[in-house]
Amino acid sequence: MKLDNRADIKNFIIGIENKFFVNDWKINENHLWPIIRINLYFYLIAKVEHEKKKKKVDNIIVLTNHTKKSIKKTFYNLLKFRFLKKIYYNLYCKFWILKTPNKSNIFVSQDNHRIDYRNSRFNRFFDPFIEKNKIESDYFYLEYDGLKQEQRQKYKQENVYNFIKALSFLNIKKTDKYLLSLKNYSEFLSFLLSNETTSDFAKNWEEKKLEVRAKLFDKKIAYFRKLFKSKNKIKTIYILCFYSEEVMALISAANQKGVETIEMQHGPQSDIHMAYSSWTSLPENGYDSLPRKFWNWDNESSNTIKNWSSESNIYSTEVVGNFWVNYWKDKNINYNFRDYIIYSLQTFPYTIEDFFPPALINCIVESKRLWFIRLHPRGLSDLDKIKSFLKERNVLKFVNIENATFDPLPLILQNAFIHVTYFSGTTIEADMFDVKTVFLSEDGVNTFPNLLKQKKAFFIPITEKEFQRDFLELIENKDF
C-alpha cells in the first residue's frame, strides 16, 4: 500500500488493527498496542512527508526515552562503584514520591504548554482553569520536560514537580517477574518488513527490542502505582498531550487505581490524528493507557472521540471550551496592533524555506498589511534564523515576530484580519474569534474539513503556480 498523506496513514493503521491480534500484545495485563500504534503514526508522518520533499530521513521514533540527553551531569555520574549508583538511584526514586504533596488534583503537562505571562512561565490551559475553579490550595503539577526546563521560573513554581529524572533511574532487575504476550507479533513484523515505507520501523520494533521497552513501560506503571497508593487524596489527573510513553504509564497507573483521568484538548483532534481518532479494536475493558475522559474545545473535536467511544461505557467526551480563550474574552484590553495577517508556523517536518517560498515572500510585500509571524513553542530556537532569512530577502520590515510569538494568542486573534497556516491547531482558536483561515497544504483540508464547508477557511496550495494571485485576491475581497 502506497502512503502519500495522513489520510493514507490513518487507513493503513486501521487496516493493521483489523488484520492482526493487536490486543494480544501485552506485558502482564498492560496493552502494548497503543504505544506501538502512536509510534507508528508519528514515524509514518515523518517518513511520508520527508519523502515527498525528497529529503534524507533519519529514523524517528517519538516515544523513545528522550530524557537522558537532557539530564545534567551531576555527581552520581562520577561515582566509580556501580552499587553506590544503585543505592543513590533507589533512594532518589523513593524520596521523589515522598516529596510530592498529597492533593486532590494533578495537572500533567510540559513547558511547551506555558507562555511568558505574569513574569513567569504560565500554563495557558491549566492555570486559568485552576483559578476559575478555586483549587489553588489543592493541586500540583507533574511535568515531563527534560531537566533543563527546571531552570526556567514557572508560575507558582512550588507546585511543580518533574518526574523524568526519577523514571530515568528505573531499571529492570533479574528478579522482576513479567508475563509477555506477543501472539502473532512476528506476522505483524513481516507485514511491515514487506513495505519499504515501514521496514525501518519493523527493525526498530523487533521482538527483543520491544521486550526491553515493554519491561521498562511496565516498570514505570508500577512506579506510578506507588505514587497513587501513597497519596490517597488524589482524585483526578488532568493531562495535556497524553501520548508519550511516560505519560501513558502515568495514565495506566491512575486508571488501575481508580483515579479519574481527563485529557484536556491542546490542539487539533481531527479524524486523521491517530492518537485521538479511530480506535477500532478497543478491548472489552478498554486501554488503561488512554484517558477515560476527553474535554474538547469544539463539537468537531469531540465528535472525533465520539465516533469510536460511543459504543463503550469506558470513554466519554465533552465540549468544555477553551479556558485560555475564555479567560481573554472576559478581558477588555486595547492592543497596539490591528488588522494584521497572522501566520502560524509549525515544526517538523517543515523548514524555513517551506514556510517562506518566493510566492509567499511576495505576498508579504504586496499585501499592504503587517504580517504577524508566530513561531510554534517548539520552534523558538529558530527565531534568529527566521529573522536573518527574512532580512536577507528585505521583508523583515513588513513582519512582526516578537509580539506575534510571545503575546497571548487570544489577544492576537482578537485583533487579526485573517489567519494563515499549513494546518496549525491555532485554526480552531481563530474560529472562536470569527477569524477565517487560509490553509497552505492539503493537511489543513483533511484536518479541518468542516471549517472549509462552512466557508470559515479556504485552501490555497502554496505550491500552486497562481498562489500569489489567488491569495491577494482573497484578502482584497471584502466579502470573503
XYZ file of C-alpha atoms in Angstrom:
480
model
C 0.000 0.000 0.000
C 1.425 3.351 -1.049
C 1.224 6.060 1.600
C 1.040 9.642 0.320
C -0.659 11.612 3.103
C -2.106 11.443 6.598
C -5.421 10.049 5.402
C -3.492 7.115 3.884
C -1.613 6.676 7.170
C -4.914 6.526 9.050
C -6.295 3.825 6.741
C -3.047 1.877 6.952
C -3.169 1.770 10.761
C -6.862 0.842 10.822
C -6.022 -1.978 8.410
C -3.430 -3.279 10.867
C -5.975 -3.268 13.701
C -8.338 -5.316 11.565
C -5.644 -7.718 10.333
C -3.701 -8.614 13.481
C -4.457 -9.575 17.087
C -3.147 -6.273 18.396
C -4.869 -6.656 21.770
C -2.950 -9.858 22.486
C 0.315 -7.929 22.729
C 0.730 -7.319 26.464
C 3.213 -7.013 29.275
C 1.412 -8.502 32.271
C -2.072 -7.003 31.786
C -0.864 -3.804 30.132
C -1.635 -3.489 26.428
C 1.259 -2.543 24.163
C -0.699 -1.688 21.032
C -1.434 1.965 21.989
C 2.313 2.609 22.312
C 3.151 0.797 19.074
C 0.314 2.453 17.177
C 1.157 6.015 18.198
C 4.847 5.444 17.496
C 3.981 4.069 14.065
C 1.697 7.018 13.350
C 4.366 9.641 14.042
C 7.038 7.578 12.318
C 4.923 7.426 9.158
C 4.249 11.164 9.231
C 7.983 11.791 9.375
C 8.736 9.219 6.708
C 5.995 10.088 4.227
C 6.234 13.857 4.474
C 10.012 13.849 4.209
C 9.986 11.545 1.225
C 7.519 13.820 -0.526
C 10.161 16.521 -0.254
C 12.835 14.076 -1.417
C 14.966 14.747 1.615
C 17.003 12.292 3.596
C 15.031 10.978 6.552
C 16.561 9.928 9.804
C 14.632 7.162 11.513
C 12.410 8.876 14.067
C 10.773 7.145 16.987
C 8.674 9.531 19.017
C 8.170 7.621 22.224
C 11.749 6.698 22.966
C 13.282 7.544 26.294
C 14.269 11.025 25.154
C 15.197 12.330 28.531
C 18.707 11.011 29.105
C 20.336 13.660 26.910
C 18.712 16.414 28.933
C 19.786 15.169 32.367
C 22.732 17.137 33.707
C 25.981 15.500 34.631
C 25.760 15.557 38.384
C 27.838 13.837 40.980
C 26.232 10.421 40.512
C 27.792 10.214 37.028
C 31.159 10.437 38.684
C 30.620 7.628 41.156
C 33.037 4.820 40.423
C 31.228 1.989 42.083
C 28.137 0.592 40.480
C 26.456 -0.449 43.717
C 26.698 3.107 45.059
C 24.898 4.356 41.979
C 22.155 1.794 42.515
C 21.731 2.882 46.112
C 21.504 6.504 45.033
C 19.028 5.714 42.249
C 16.783 3.699 44.579
C 16.838 6.384 47.240
C 16.105 9.115 44.712
C 13.071 7.238 43.351
C 11.684 6.654 46.845
C 12.237 10.210 48.043
C 10.738 11.678 44.868
C 7.422 10.038 45.735
C 7.728 11.136 49.360
C 8.300 14.796 48.460
C 5.240 15.077 46.202
C 2.246 16.554 48.043
C -1.000 14.771 48.845
C -3.529 16.854 46.896
C -6.759 16.034 45.086
C -5.788 17.264 41.625
C -2.743 16.583 39.451
C -2.089 18.520 36.246
C 0.220 16.803 33.754
C 1.952 18.933 31.112
C 5.264 20.285 29.869
C 6.846 23.691 29.389
C 5.611 23.880 25.781
C 2.146 24.417 27.210
C 3.323 27.514 29.069
C 3.837 31.078 27.895
C 5.663 34.087 29.334
C 2.941 35.756 31.377
C 2.801 37.288 34.866
C 6.599 37.408 34.893
C 6.867 33.621 34.762
C 6.009 30.573 32.689
C 2.192 30.450 32.874
C 0.302 27.322 31.794
C -2.243 28.786 29.402
C -4.568 25.782 29.595
C -4.460 24.726 33.222
C -3.711 27.857 35.256
C -6.913 29.692 34.162
C -8.879 26.525 34.977
C -7.261 26.265 38.416
C -8.081 29.891 39.208
C -11.626 29.716 37.873
C -12.407 26.642 39.955
C -10.621 27.999 43.041
C -8.490 24.930 43.685
C -5.191 26.790 44.221
C -4.656 25.007 47.548
C -5.473 21.524 46.313
C -3.334 20.751 43.260
C 0.164 20.189 41.959
C 1.810 19.801 38.564
C 3.643 16.780 37.238
C 5.774 17.860 34.293
C 7.747 15.740 31.873
C 10.215 18.119 30.238
C 13.931 17.493 30.148
C 15.513 18.775 33.343
C 16.954 21.896 31.694
C 13.437 23.286 31.757
C 13.515 23.247 35.549
C 15.820 26.264 35.447
C 13.014 28.383 33.994
C 10.820 30.051 36.605
C 7.311 28.668 36.335
C 4.143 30.251 37.636
C 3.769 29.093 41.251
C 6.942 27.040 40.892
C 6.482 25.491 44.332
C 3.634 23.405 42.925
C 5.640 21.937 40.026
C 7.348 18.522 40.171
C 9.291 16.902 37.320
C 9.189 13.104 37.179
C 11.543 12.456 34.275
C 14.676 12.076 36.398
C 13.034 9.518 38.666
C 11.817 7.474 35.686
C 15.275 7.517 34.115
C 16.647 5.751 37.213
C 14.271 2.814 36.928
C 15.923 -0.368 35.736
C 14.932 -3.929 35.013
C 16.045 -6.408 37.680
C 16.600 -10.116 37.162
C 14.156 -10.755 39.985
C 11.351 -8.828 38.308
C 8.519 -11.033 37.083
C 6.966 -10.295 33.704
C 4.435 -12.101 31.592
C 4.999 -11.024 27.997
C 2.441 -11.991 25.359
C 3.207 -11.310 21.681
C 0.791 -13.602 19.855
C 1.321 -13.354 16.070
C 3.571 -10.316 16.569
C 6.129 -11.850 14.195
C 3.500 -11.807 11.427
C 2.969 -8.105 12.057
C 6.714 -7.509 11.740
C 6.832 -9.478 8.480
C 3.999 -7.356 7.141
C 5.890 -4.150 7.981
C 9.139 -5.500 6.551
C 7.410 -6.201 3.244
C 6.623 -2.491 2.860
C 9.569 -0.232 2.052
C 7.984 2.649 3.976
C 7.672 0.672 7.219
C 10.662 -1.661 7.032
C 12.883 0.568 9.178
C 10.174 0.788 11.824
C 9.917 -3.006 11.917
C 13.661 -3.343 12.517
C 13.472 -0.967 15.476
C 10.465 -2.765 16.923
C 11.573 -6.377 16.542
C 10.647 -8.665 19.425
C 13.786 -8.376 21.559
C 13.772 -4.595 21.411
C 10.046 -4.491 22.125
C 10.577 -6.756 25.131
C 13.026 -4.277 26.675
C 10.670 -1.343 26.031
C 7.721 -3.296 27.387
C 9.509 -4.176 30.619
C 10.513 -0.565 31.184
C 6.966 0.577 30.446
C 5.586 -1.887 32.993
C 8.196 -0.709 35.495
C 7.036 2.898 35.045
C 3.418 1.904 35.588
C 4.361 0.084 38.803
C 6.286 3.160 39.978
C 3.301 5.443 39.434
C 1.021 2.967 41.197
C 3.209 3.505 44.266
C 2.635 7.246 43.893
C -1.151 6.848 43.883
C -1.039 4.361 46.723
C 0.940 6.753 48.937
C -1.171 9.836 48.051
C -4.680 8.801 48.958
C -6.204 12.249 48.330
C -5.554 12.145 44.580
C -8.931 12.004 42.833
C -8.317 13.412 39.331
C -5.443 13.903 36.923
C -5.769 16.329 34.023
C -3.475 15.721 31.059
C -2.270 17.808 28.150
C -0.987 15.634 25.296
C -1.314 12.097 26.678
C 0.652 10.246 24.001
C 4.179 10.000 25.356
C 5.378 6.752 26.909
C 5.955 8.341 30.312
C 2.507 9.950 30.461
C 0.767 6.822 29.194
C 2.398 4.899 32.040
C 1.091 7.502 34.494
C -2.412 7.260 32.993
C -2.314 3.465 33.154
C -1.466 3.530 36.844
C -4.163 6.124 37.547
C -6.852 4.126 35.749
C -5.804 0.954 37.549
C -6.068 2.773 40.884
C -9.488 4.275 40.104
C -8.194 7.843 39.725
C -10.200 9.891 37.219
C -8.185 10.661 34.055
C -9.094 13.635 31.840
C -7.344 14.749 28.657
C -7.799 18.469 28.024
C -7.539 19.442 24.361
C -4.381 21.342 23.454
C -4.566 21.329 19.645
C -6.351 19.717 16.691
C -8.056 16.408 17.390
C -9.046 15.651 13.851
C -10.239 12.491 12.152
C -6.688 11.828 10.904
C -4.878 12.272 14.243
C -4.387 8.671 15.273
C -3.846 9.407 18.956
C -7.470 10.591 19.072
C -9.167 9.024 16.076
C -10.482 5.606 15.052
C -9.562 3.242 17.871
C -11.365 0.445 16.045
C -10.316 -2.552 18.142
C -10.964 -1.491 21.725
C -10.744 -4.409 24.162
C -13.738 -5.008 26.396
C -12.175 -3.167 29.336
C -10.506 -0.525 27.190
C -6.866 0.523 27.138
C -5.575 1.656 30.523
C -3.033 3.934 28.822
C -5.768 6.112 27.286
C -7.524 8.794 29.351
C -11.091 7.886 30.250
C -12.489 11.373 29.587
C -11.720 13.898 26.852
C -12.500 17.598 27.292
C -12.786 19.354 23.952
C -12.850 22.893 22.581
C -15.482 22.316 19.905
C -18.021 19.830 18.578
C -15.849 18.685 15.670
C -13.037 17.613 18.006
C -15.482 15.957 20.381
C -17.054 14.030 17.505
C -13.622 12.613 16.625
C -13.623 10.919 20.036
C -17.327 10.097 19.997
C -17.058 8.246 16.692
C -15.071 5.440 18.326
C -16.030 5.764 22.004
C -19.833 5.956 21.756
C -20.296 2.187 21.962
C -18.137 1.966 25.081
C -19.119 2.901 28.617
C -15.449 3.391 29.485
C -14.606 6.513 27.484
C -16.526 9.770 27.182
C -16.131 13.172 25.572
C -17.456 16.592 26.474
C -17.243 20.084 24.966
C -15.989 22.419 27.710
C -14.473 25.164 25.547
C -11.008 26.667 25.647
C -10.272 28.071 29.096
C -7.437 30.269 27.823
C -9.612 31.803 25.109
C -12.465 32.365 27.555
C -10.048 33.924 30.017
C -9.153 36.604 27.455
C -12.667 37.089 26.141
C -13.607 38.274 29.617
C -10.953 40.985 29.444
C -11.214 44.360 27.726
C -7.690 45.189 26.570
C -6.602 47.634 23.884
C -3.908 46.042 21.734
C -1.283 48.102 19.915
C -1.860 46.332 16.583
C -4.924 45.631 14.445
C -5.962 44.069 11.136
C -2.734 42.203 10.522
C -2.287 38.781 8.927
C -1.265 36.171 11.467
C 0.836 33.325 10.068
C 1.103 30.335 12.429
C 4.235 28.302 11.780
C 4.670 24.675 12.729
C 7.664 22.464 13.287
C 8.976 19.184 11.919
C 8.974 18.316 9.048
C 8.770 21.891 7.733
C 11.834 24.054 7.089
C 12.253 27.812 6.892
C 12.310 27.516 3.096
C 8.960 25.679 3.237
C 7.412 28.475 5.274
C 8.723 31.298 3.110
C 8.887 30.341 -0.574
C 9.230 33.235 -3.069
C 5.471 33.401 -3.717
C 4.689 33.930 -0.030
C 7.508 36.442 0.347
C 5.895 38.416 -2.489
C 2.530 38.243 -0.723
C 4.067 39.689 2.439
C 5.388 42.644 0.432
C 2.325 43.250 -1.735
C -0.467 42.614 0.763
C -0.037 46.098 2.272
C -0.669 44.645 5.714
C 1.578 43.830 8.621
C 2.292 40.100 8.965
C 2.430 38.546 12.420
C 4.778 35.535 12.173
C 4.020 33.277 15.146
C 6.537 30.534 15.918
C 5.468 27.206 17.331
C 6.511 26.756 21.012
C 8.904 24.003 19.929
C 10.343 26.206 17.195
C 11.558 29.118 19.300
C 15.189 28.171 18.713
C 14.695 29.139 15.060
C 13.773 32.737 15.851
C 17.106 34.278 14.878
C 17.399 32.081 11.791
C 13.990 33.176 10.553
C 14.769 36.832 11.171
C 18.040 36.506 9.244
C 16.269 34.670 6.416
C 13.640 37.403 6.095
C 16.202 40.183 6.437
C 18.212 38.770 3.529
C 15.054 38.981 1.421
C 14.270 42.553 2.501
C 10.926 41.704 4.116
C 11.762 41.876 7.815
C 10.290 45.402 7.963
C 6.908 44.019 6.888
C 6.631 41.490 9.713
C 6.383 41.318 13.474
C 7.777 38.166 15.058
C 8.314 39.028 18.723
C 4.795 40.228 19.529
C 3.298 37.536 17.325
C 5.187 34.811 19.155
C 5.246 35.988 22.750
C 1.996 37.910 23.227
C -1.036 35.844 24.332
C -2.580 34.126 21.320
C -6.203 35.061 22.155
C -5.226 38.729 22.328
C -3.547 38.419 18.921
C -6.521 36.639 17.355
C -8.993 39.175 18.715
C -7.360 41.834 16.557
C -6.327 39.846 13.477
C -7.611 40.285 9.924
C -7.034 36.706 8.733
C -5.103 33.632 9.793
C -2.672 31.680 7.573
C -1.149 28.266 8.291
C -0.331 24.851 6.900
C -2.695 23.152 9.374
C -1.963 24.518 12.858
C -4.393 23.946 15.725
C -4.495 27.728 16.043
C -7.166 27.411 13.361
C -9.682 26.275 15.992
C -8.866 29.212 18.243
C -9.046 31.627 15.306
C -12.556 30.395 14.569
C -13.525 31.136 18.181
C -12.824 34.792 17.357
C -14.530 34.614 13.928
C -11.175 34.916 12.192
C -11.010 32.903 8.974
C -8.052 30.763 7.962
C -6.172 30.165 4.732
C -4.663 26.674 4.562
C -1.457 26.282 2.578
C -1.421 22.471 2.459
C -3.821 19.600 1.913
C -3.268 18.542 5.522
C -5.332 21.569 6.521
C -8.159 20.326 4.311
C -8.013 16.863 5.891
C -7.703 18.210 9.429
C -10.488 20.815 9.307
C -12.973 19.749 6.602
C -15.986 21.255 8.376
C -14.457 24.730 8.534
C -13.940 24.621 4.783
C -17.553 23.523 4.206
C -18.769 26.385 6.381
C -16.632 28.914 4.458
C -14.699 29.649 7.649
C -11.498 28.520 5.971
C -10.021 28.465 2.464
C -7.464 26.296 0.729
C -4.821 27.872 -1.489
C -1.949 25.419 -2.054
C 1.350 27.142 -1.533
C 2.771 25.017 -4.357
C 0.182 26.330 -6.807
C 1.551 28.465 -9.637
C -1.082 31.136 -9.080
C -0.783 31.138 -5.287
C 0.292 34.760 -5.096
C -2.560 35.977 -7.316
C -5.210 33.853 -5.564
C -4.073 34.797 -2.078
C -4.009 38.541 -2.774
C -7.389 38.384 -4.475
C -8.847 36.623 -1.446
C -7.686 39.127 1.138
C -8.724 42.057 -1.087
C -12.248 40.654 -1.304
C -14.173 42.411 1.460
C -16.864 39.727 1.498
C -14.607 36.714 1.991
